Amino acid sequence: MIEAVNGKKISDYTEYENEDEIILRLGSQFRVKSDVFKQSNGSYLVRLIELGENNNQPLAAPMNQIQFRQATLQK
């Protein structure tokens, strides 16, 4: 799980809409927020939080507080 401010939801534009995909800015920096959690399927869950550019302080609000809107492209 990644807590980020600068991510953009792209799952509406990908083949796998149910995967909640987010694209992050190039050069984004993160800090590990909690211990690694091993899941029953053998994968690992790591919680990350986005850092600010200047002071390495967390930038992100919890993901459940971030609202995304679908953009409409005009031709």
GROMACS .gro file of C-alpha atoms in nm:
model
   75
    1MET     CA    1   0.000   0.000   0.000
    2ILE     CA    2   0.131   0.346  -0.091
    3GLU     CA    3   0.009   0.670   0.064
    4ALA     CA    4   0.077   0.934  -0.202
    5VAL     CA    5  -0.046   1.280  -0.297
    6ASN     CA    6   0.094   1.297  -0.650
    7GLY     CA    7  -0.038   0.967  -0.783
    8LYS     CA    8  -0.303   0.949  -1.056
    9LYS     CA    9  -0.554   0.667  -1.083
   10ILE     CA   10  -0.529   0.495  -1.421
   11SER     CA   11  -0.735   0.180  -1.367
   12ASP     CA   12  -1.020   0.326  -1.577
   13TYR     CA   13  -0.780   0.327  -1.873
   14THR     CA   14  -0.617  -0.015  -1.832
   15GLU     CA   15  -0.720  -0.370  -1.909
   16TYR     CA   16  -0.753  -0.458  -1.538
   17GLU     CA   17  -1.001  -0.203  -1.398
   18ASN     CA   18  -1.044  -0.391  -1.069
   19GLU     CA   19  -0.674  -0.356  -0.975
   20ASP     CA   20  -0.689   0.013  -0.868
   21GLU     CA   21  -0.370   0.103  -1.053
   22ILE     CA   22  -0.198   0.434  -0.974
   23ILE     CA   23   0.083   0.599  -1.171
   24LEU     CA   24   0.341   0.794  -0.970
   25ARG     CA   25   0.561   1.086  -1.073
   26LEU     CA   26   0.915   1.007  -1.183
   27GLY     CA   27   1.154   1.060  -0.893
   28SER     CA   28   0.893   1.018  -0.619
   29GLN     CA   29   1.049   0.923  -0.286
   30PHE     CA   30   0.890   0.705  -0.020
   31ARG     CA   31   0.962   0.587   0.331
   32VAL     CA   32   0.860   0.249   0.472
   33LYS     CA   33   0.581   0.324   0.720
   34SER     CA   34   0.531  -0.017   0.882
   35ASP     CA   35   0.678  -0.363   0.910
   36VAL     CA   36   0.656  -0.604   0.617
   37PHE     CA   37   0.347  -0.825   0.635
   38LYS     CA   38   0.364  -1.171   0.478
   39GLN     CA   39   0.034  -1.268   0.318
   40SER     CA   40  -0.112  -1.618   0.298
   41ASN     CA   41  -0.042  -1.638  -0.078
   42GLY     CA   42   0.334  -1.595  -0.017
   43SER     CA   43   0.352  -1.231  -0.125
   44TYR     CA   44   0.450  -0.944   0.102
   45LEU     CA   45   0.270  -0.621   0.183
   46VAL     CA   46   0.481  -0.312   0.252
   47ARG     CA   47   0.323   0.019   0.353
   48LEU     CA   48   0.497   0.324   0.203
   49ILE     CA   49   0.436   0.698   0.244
   50GLU     CA   50   0.539   0.965  -0.008
   51LEU     CA   51   0.800   1.217   0.107
   52GLY     CA   52   0.811   1.588   0.024
   53GLU     CA   53   1.077   1.721  -0.213
   54ASN     CA   54   1.254   1.956   0.029
   55ASN     CA   55   1.230   1.827   0.382
   56ASN     CA   56   1.164   1.453   0.357
   57GLN     CA   57   0.849   1.494   0.565
   58PRO     CA   58   0.549   1.279   0.475
   59LEU     CA   59   0.333   1.444   0.209
   60ALA     CA   60   0.047   1.202   0.192
   61ALA     CA   61  -0.290   1.188   0.349
   62PRO     CA   62  -0.429   0.837   0.400
   63MET     CA   63  -0.547   0.691   0.069
   64ASN     CA   64  -0.905   0.661   0.194
   65GLN     CA   65  -0.916   1.042   0.223
   66ILE     CA   66  -0.794   1.111  -0.132
   67GLN     CA   67  -1.059   1.168  -0.397
   68PHE     CA   68  -1.000   1.092  -0.764
   69ARG     CA   69  -1.203   1.224  -1.055
   70GLN     CA   70  -1.210   1.088  -1.406
   71ALA     CA   71  -1.086   1.340  -1.660
   72THR     CA   72  -1.269   1.399  -1.987
   73LEU     CA   73  -1.051   1.457  -2.292
   74GLN     CA   74  -1.173   1.709  -2.547
   75LYS     CA   75  -1.070   1.679  -2.911
   0.00000   0.00000   0.00000
